Short mmCIF file of C-alpha atoms and ligand atoms in Angstrom, two decimals:
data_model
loop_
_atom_site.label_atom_id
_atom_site.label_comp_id
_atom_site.label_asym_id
_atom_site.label_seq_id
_atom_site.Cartn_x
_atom_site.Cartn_y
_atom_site.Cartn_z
CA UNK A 4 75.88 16.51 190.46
CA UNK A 5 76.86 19.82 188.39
CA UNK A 6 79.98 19.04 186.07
CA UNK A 7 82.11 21.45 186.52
CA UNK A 8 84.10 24.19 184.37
CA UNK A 9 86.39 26.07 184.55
CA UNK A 10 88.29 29.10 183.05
CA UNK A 11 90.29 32.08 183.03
CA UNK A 12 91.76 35.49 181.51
CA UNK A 13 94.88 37.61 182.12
CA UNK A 14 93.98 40.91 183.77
CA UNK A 15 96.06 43.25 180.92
CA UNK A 16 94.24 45.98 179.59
CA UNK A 17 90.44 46.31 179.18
CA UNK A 18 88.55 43.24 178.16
CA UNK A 19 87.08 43.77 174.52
CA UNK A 20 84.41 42.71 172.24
CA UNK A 21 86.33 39.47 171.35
CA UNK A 22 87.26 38.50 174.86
CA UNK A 23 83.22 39.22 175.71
CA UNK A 24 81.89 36.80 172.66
CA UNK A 25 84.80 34.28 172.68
CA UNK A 26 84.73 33.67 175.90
CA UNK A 27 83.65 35.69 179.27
CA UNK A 28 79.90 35.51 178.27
CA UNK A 29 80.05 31.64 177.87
CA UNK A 30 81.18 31.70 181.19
CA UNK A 31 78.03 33.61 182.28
CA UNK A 32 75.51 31.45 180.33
CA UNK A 33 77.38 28.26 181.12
CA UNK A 34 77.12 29.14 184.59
CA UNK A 35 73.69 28.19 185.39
CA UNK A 36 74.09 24.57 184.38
CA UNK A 37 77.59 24.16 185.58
CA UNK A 38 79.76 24.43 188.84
CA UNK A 39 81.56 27.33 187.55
CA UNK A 40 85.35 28.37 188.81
CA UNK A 41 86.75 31.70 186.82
CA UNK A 42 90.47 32.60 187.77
CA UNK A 43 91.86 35.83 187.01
CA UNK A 44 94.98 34.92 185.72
CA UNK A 45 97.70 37.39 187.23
CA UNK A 46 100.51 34.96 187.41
CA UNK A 47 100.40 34.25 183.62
CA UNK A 48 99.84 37.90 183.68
CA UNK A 49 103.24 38.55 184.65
CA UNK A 50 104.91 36.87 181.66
CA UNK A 51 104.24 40.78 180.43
CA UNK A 52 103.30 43.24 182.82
CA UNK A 53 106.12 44.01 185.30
CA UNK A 54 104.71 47.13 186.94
CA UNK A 55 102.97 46.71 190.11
CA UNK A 56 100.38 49.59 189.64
CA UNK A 57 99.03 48.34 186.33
CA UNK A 58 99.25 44.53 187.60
CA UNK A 59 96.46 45.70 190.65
CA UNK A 60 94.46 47.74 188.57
CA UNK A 61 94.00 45.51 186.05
CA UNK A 62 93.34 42.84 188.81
CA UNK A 63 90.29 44.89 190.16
CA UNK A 64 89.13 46.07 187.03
CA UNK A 65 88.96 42.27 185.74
CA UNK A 66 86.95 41.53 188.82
CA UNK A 67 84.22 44.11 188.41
CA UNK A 68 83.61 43.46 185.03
CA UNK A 69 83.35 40.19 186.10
CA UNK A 70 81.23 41.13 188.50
CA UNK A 71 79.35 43.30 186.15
CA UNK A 72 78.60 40.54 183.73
CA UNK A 73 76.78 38.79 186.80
CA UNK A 74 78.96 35.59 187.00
CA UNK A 75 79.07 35.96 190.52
CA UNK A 76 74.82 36.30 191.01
CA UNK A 77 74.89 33.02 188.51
CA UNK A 78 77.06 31.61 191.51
CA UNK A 79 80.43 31.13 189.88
CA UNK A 80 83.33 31.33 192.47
CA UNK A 81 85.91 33.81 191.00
CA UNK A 82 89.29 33.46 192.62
CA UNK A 83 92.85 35.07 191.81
CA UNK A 84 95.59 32.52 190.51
CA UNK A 85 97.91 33.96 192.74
CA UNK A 86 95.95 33.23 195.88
CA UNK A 87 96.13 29.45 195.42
CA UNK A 88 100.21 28.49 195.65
CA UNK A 89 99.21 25.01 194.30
CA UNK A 90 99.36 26.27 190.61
CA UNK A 91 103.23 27.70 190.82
CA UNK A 92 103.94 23.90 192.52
CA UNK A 93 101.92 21.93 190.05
CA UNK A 94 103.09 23.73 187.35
CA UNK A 95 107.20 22.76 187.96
CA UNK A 96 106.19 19.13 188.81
CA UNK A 97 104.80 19.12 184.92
CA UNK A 98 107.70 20.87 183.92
CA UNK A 99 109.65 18.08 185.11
CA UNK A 100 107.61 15.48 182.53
CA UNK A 101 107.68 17.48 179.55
CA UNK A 102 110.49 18.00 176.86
CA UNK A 103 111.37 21.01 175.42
CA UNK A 104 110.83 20.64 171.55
CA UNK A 105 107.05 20.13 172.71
CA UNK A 106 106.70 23.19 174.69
CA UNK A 107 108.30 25.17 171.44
CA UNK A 108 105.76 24.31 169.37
CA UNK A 109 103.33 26.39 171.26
CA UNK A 110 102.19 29.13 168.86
CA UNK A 111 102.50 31.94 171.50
CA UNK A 112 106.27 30.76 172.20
CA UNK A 113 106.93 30.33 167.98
CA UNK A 114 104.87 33.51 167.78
CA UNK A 115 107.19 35.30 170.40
CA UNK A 116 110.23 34.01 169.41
CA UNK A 117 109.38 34.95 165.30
CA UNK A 118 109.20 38.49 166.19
CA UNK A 119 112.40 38.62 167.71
CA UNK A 120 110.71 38.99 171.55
CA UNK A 121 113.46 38.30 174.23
CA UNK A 122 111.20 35.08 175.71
CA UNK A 123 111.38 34.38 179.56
CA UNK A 124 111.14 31.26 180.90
CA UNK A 125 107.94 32.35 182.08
CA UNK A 126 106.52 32.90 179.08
CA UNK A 127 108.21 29.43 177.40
CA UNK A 128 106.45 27.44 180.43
CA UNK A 129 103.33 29.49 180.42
CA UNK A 130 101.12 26.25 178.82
CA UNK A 131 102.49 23.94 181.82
CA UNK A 132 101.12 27.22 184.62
CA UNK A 133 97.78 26.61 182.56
CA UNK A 134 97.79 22.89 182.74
CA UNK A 135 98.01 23.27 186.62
CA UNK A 136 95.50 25.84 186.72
CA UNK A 137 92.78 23.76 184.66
CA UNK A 138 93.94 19.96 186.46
CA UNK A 139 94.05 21.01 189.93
CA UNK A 140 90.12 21.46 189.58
CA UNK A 141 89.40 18.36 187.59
CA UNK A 142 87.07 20.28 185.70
CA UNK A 143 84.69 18.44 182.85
CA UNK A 144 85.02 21.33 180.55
CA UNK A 145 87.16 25.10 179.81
CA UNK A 146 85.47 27.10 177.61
CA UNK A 147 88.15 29.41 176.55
CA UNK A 148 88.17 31.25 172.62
CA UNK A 149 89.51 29.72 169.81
CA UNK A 150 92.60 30.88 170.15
CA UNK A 151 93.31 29.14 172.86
CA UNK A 152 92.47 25.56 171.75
CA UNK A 153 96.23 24.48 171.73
CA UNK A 154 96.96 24.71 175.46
CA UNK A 155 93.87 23.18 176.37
CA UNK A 156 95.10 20.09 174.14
CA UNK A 157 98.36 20.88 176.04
CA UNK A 158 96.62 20.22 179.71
CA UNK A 159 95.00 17.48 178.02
CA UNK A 160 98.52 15.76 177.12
CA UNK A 161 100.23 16.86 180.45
CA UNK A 162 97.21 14.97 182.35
CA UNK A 163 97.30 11.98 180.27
CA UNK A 164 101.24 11.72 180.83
CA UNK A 165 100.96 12.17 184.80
CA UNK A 166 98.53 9.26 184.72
CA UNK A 167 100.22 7.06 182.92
CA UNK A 168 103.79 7.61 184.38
CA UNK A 169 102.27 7.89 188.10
CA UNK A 170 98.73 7.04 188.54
CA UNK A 171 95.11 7.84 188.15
CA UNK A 172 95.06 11.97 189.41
CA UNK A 173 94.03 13.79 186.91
CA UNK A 174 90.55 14.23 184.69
CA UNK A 175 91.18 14.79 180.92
CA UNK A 176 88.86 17.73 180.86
CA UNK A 177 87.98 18.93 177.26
CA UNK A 178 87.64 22.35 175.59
CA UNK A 179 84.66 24.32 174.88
CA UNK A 180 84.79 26.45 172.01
CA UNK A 181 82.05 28.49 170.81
CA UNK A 182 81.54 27.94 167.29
CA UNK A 183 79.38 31.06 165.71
CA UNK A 184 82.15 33.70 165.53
CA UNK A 185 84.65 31.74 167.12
CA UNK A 186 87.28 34.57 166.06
CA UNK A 187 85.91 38.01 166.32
CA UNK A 188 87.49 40.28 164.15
CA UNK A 189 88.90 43.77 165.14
CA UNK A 190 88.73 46.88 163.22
CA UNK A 191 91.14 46.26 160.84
CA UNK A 192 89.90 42.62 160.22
CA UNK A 193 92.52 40.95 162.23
CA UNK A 194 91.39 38.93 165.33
CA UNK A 195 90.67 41.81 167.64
CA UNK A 196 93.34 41.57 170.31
CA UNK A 197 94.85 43.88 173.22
CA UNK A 198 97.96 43.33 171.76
CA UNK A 199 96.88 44.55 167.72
CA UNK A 200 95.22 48.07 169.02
CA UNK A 201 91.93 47.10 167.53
CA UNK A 202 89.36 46.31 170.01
CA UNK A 203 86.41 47.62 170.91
CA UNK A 204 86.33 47.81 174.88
CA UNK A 205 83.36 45.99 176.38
CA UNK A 206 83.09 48.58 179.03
CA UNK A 207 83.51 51.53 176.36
CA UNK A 208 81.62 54.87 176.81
CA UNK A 209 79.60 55.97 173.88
CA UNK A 210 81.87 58.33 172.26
CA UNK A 211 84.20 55.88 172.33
CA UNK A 212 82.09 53.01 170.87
CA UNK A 213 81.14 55.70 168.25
CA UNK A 214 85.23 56.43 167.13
CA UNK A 215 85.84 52.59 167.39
CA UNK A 216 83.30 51.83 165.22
CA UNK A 217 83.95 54.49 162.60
CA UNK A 218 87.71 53.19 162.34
CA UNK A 219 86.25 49.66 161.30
CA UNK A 220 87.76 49.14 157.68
CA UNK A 221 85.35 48.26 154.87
CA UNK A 222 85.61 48.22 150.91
CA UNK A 223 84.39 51.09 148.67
CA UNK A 224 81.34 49.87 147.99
CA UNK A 225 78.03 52.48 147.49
CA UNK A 226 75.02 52.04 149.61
CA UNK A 227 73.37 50.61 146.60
CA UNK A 228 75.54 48.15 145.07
CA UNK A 229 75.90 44.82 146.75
CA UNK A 230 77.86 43.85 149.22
CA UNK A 231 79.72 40.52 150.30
CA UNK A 232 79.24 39.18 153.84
CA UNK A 233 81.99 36.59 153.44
CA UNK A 234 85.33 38.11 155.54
CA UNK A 235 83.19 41.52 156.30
CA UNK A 236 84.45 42.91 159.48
CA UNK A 237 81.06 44.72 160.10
CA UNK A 238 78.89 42.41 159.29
CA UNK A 239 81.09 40.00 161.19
CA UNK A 240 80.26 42.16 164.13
CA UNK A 241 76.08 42.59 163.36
CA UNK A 242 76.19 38.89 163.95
CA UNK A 243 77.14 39.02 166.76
CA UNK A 244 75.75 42.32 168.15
CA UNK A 245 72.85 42.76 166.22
CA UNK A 246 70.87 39.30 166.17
CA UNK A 247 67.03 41.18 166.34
CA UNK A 248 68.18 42.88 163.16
CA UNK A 249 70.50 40.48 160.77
CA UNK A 250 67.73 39.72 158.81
CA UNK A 251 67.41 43.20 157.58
CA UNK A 252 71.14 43.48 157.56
CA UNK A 253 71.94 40.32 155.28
CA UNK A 254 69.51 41.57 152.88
CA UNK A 255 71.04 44.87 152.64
CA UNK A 256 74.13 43.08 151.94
CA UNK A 257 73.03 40.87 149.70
CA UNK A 258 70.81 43.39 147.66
CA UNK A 259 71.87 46.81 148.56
CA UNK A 260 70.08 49.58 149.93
CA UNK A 261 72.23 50.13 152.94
CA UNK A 262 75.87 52.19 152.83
CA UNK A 263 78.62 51.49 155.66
CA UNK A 264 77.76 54.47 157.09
CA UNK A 265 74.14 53.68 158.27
CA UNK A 266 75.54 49.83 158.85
CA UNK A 267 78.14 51.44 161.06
CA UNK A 268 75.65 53.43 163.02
CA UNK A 269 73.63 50.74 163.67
CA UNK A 270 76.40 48.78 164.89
CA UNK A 271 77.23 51.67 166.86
CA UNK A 272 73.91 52.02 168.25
CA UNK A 273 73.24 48.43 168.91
CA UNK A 274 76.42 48.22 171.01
CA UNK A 275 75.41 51.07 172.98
CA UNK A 276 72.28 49.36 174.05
CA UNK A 277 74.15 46.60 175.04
CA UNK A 278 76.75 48.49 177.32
CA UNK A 279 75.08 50.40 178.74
CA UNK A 280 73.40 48.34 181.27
CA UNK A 281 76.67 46.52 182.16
CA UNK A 282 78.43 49.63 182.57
CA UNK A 283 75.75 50.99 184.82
CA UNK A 284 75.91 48.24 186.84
CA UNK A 285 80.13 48.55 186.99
CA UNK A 286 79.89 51.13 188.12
CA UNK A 287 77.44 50.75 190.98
CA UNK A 288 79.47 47.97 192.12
CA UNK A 289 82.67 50.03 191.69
CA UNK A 290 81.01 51.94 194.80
CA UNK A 291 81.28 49.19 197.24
CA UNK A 292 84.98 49.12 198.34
CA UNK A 293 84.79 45.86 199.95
CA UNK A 294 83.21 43.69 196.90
CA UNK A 295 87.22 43.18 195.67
CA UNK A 296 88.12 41.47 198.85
CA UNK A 297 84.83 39.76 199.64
CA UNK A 298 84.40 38.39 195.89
CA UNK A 299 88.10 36.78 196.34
CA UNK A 300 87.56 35.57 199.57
CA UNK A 301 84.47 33.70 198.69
CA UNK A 302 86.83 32.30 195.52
CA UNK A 303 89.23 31.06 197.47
CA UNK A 304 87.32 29.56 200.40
CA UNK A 305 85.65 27.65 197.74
CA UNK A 306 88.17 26.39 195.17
CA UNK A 307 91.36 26.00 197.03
CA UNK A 308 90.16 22.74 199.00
CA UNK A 309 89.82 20.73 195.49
CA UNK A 310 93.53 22.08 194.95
CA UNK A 311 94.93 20.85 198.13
CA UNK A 312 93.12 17.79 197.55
CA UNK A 313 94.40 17.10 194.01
CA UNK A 314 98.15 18.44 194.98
CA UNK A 315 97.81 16.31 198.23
CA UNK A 316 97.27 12.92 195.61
CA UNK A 317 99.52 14.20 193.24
CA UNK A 318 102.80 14.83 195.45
CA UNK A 319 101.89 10.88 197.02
CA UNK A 320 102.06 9.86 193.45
CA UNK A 321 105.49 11.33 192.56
CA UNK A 322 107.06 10.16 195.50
CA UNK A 323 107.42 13.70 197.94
CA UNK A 324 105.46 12.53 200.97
CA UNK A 325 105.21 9.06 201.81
P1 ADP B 415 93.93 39.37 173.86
O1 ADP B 415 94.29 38.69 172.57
O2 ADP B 415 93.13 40.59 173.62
O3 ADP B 415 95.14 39.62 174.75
P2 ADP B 415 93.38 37.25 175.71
O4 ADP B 415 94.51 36.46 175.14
O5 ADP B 415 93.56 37.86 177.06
O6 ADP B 415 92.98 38.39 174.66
O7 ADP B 415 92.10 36.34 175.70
C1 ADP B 415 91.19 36.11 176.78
C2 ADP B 415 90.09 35.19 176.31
O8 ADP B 415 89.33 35.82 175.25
C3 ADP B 415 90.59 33.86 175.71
O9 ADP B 415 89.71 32.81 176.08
C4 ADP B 415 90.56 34.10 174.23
O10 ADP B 415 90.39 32.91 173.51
C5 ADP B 415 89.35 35.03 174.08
N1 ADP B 415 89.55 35.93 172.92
C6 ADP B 415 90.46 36.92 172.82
N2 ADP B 415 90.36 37.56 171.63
C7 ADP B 415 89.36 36.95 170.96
C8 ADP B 415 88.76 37.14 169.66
N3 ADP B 415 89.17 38.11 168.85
N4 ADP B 415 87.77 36.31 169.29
C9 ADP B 415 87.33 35.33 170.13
N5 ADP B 415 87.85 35.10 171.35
C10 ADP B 415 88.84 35.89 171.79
N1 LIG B 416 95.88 31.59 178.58
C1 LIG B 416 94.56 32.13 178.73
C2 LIG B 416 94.47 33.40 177.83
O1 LIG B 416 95.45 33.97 177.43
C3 LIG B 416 94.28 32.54 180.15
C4 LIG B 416 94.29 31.37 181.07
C5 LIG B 416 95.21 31.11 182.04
C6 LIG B 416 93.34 30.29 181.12
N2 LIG B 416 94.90 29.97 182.69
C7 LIG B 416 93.77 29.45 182.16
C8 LIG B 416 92.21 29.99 180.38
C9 LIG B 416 93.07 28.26 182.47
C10 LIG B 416 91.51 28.81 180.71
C11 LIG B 416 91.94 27.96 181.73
O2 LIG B 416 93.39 33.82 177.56
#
């Protein structure tokens, strides 16, 4: 028997370099090996999109890049939150077992809250919708980015309490974070993020890889002098984009001989060569206007059994159907 993982992402905006290398392609090379489940996550979505247009573009768009990627050809079911009504019901039975001074710890709630951000309920009980999402599949492993490391140890806690107040129903499942370049950094050395402005899209064309990558900040040094790989956004990125070439690039670093100019067009030009392909292939798919439909169907036929099944032991356990 596979073990099983699962995962998911919020369909908001175009996915980006850092979503691709922190987690969507673990999902593809992970898929192989394990029985693979990736959600698109449009009810946590709505914690910040409220416009119905964007919400279903986004939605499709997540799914053929997706698609794209070839998660689906590796055999991963990929499924829409929204289809399976067990997640909205498992989440408020954990909201009923967990206080509130440890749901404000959650950095996205402190984070929220710091700037001043009017936070919904939603968004305060967002790590308790992801709990349900990740137990109701009683999956061995969720590879998600680094960033997201503290809900996963809050669906961790949330399952542990459930079994110890009611019963054996839940598996502890445990996180999966890939540790090269756990954080990729965006153009202005922050994490690159939808929400910063400083991503590079996966799915970009090539003019705009080329005026991404030419807004990537870097010290003054000259193509001679020495340069330091430690905290170096570009070089950051060569590591992850450029692996045939690093070689050549550390040295250049680490002796000069290289400026940020010719770095940058080789990042540029390395990231074409990667795109390209998967946005050929988008786009193909983008033809066929049934693949939406069919690709959810088959998601749902296949994951929402183990949901009913765990929310079926789960509602005996609390006491709602005897
Ligand atoms: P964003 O910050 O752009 O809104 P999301 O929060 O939607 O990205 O993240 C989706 C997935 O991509 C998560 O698993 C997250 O950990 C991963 N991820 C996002 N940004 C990065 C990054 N800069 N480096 C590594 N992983 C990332
Ligand atoms: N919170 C995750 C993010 O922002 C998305 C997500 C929702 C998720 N439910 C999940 C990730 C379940 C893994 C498992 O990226």
């Amino acid at each position: 028997m596979k073990q099983r993982i699962l995962s998911g992402i919020k369909p908001t905006g175009r996915p980006h370099l850092g979503n691709y290398f922190g987690a969507m392609r673990q999902f593809v090379d992970m898929a192989g090996e394990f029985e693979t489940f990736v959600m698109v996550a449009n009810y946590h979505a709505l914690t910040t999109v409220h416009n119905k247009d964007v919400l279903v573009s986004d939605t499709k768009d997540l799914i053929l890049d997706y698609l794209a990627l070839g998660l689906r050809d590796k055999g991963a079911a990929i499924f829409l939150q929204s289809d399976i009504p067990e997640h909205t019901e498992m989440a408020w039975v954990f909201e009923c077992l967990t206080t509130v001074p440890y749901l404000m710890r959650a950095h996205a709630f402190k984070d929220a809250e710091g700037k001043g951000k009017e936070v919904s309920a939603g968004l305060f009980n967002y790590p308790l919708l992801m709990a349900a999402d990740i137990l109701l599949y009683q999956p061995d492993k969720v590879p998600v980015g680094k960033d997201q490391a503290q809900h996963i140890e809050y669906a961790r806690d949330t399952a542990e309490k459930f079994n110890r107040i009611f019963g054996e129903a839940f598996r502890v499942p445990e996180a999966h974070i890939q540790s090269e370049g756990s954080t990729v950094p965006g153009l202005d050395g922050k994490k690159m993020s939808k929400s910063y402005n400083n991503t590079i899209p996966l799915f970009a064309t090539d003019e705009e890889i080329d005026r991404a990558v030419a807004l990537i900040v870097t010290d003054s040094k000259k193509p001679d002098e020495p340069k330091s790989t430690q905290g170096d956004t570009l070089y950051a990125l060569h590591s992850l984009v450029s692996p045939h070439d690093l070689p050549m690039i550390t040295k250049a670093y680490e002796e000069g001989g290289m400026g940020y100019k010719d770095l940058k067009a080789l990042l540029a030009q390395n990231i074409k060569t990667m795109v390209a392909p998967l946005r050929e292939r988008r786009a193909a798919l983008a033809e066929d206007p049934h693949i939406i439909e069919e690709t959810l169907a088959h998601g749902r036929d296949t994951v929402r059994p183990i949901a009913q099944e765990t929310m079926r032991k789960a509602r005996e356990l609390i006491g709602v159907v005897w």
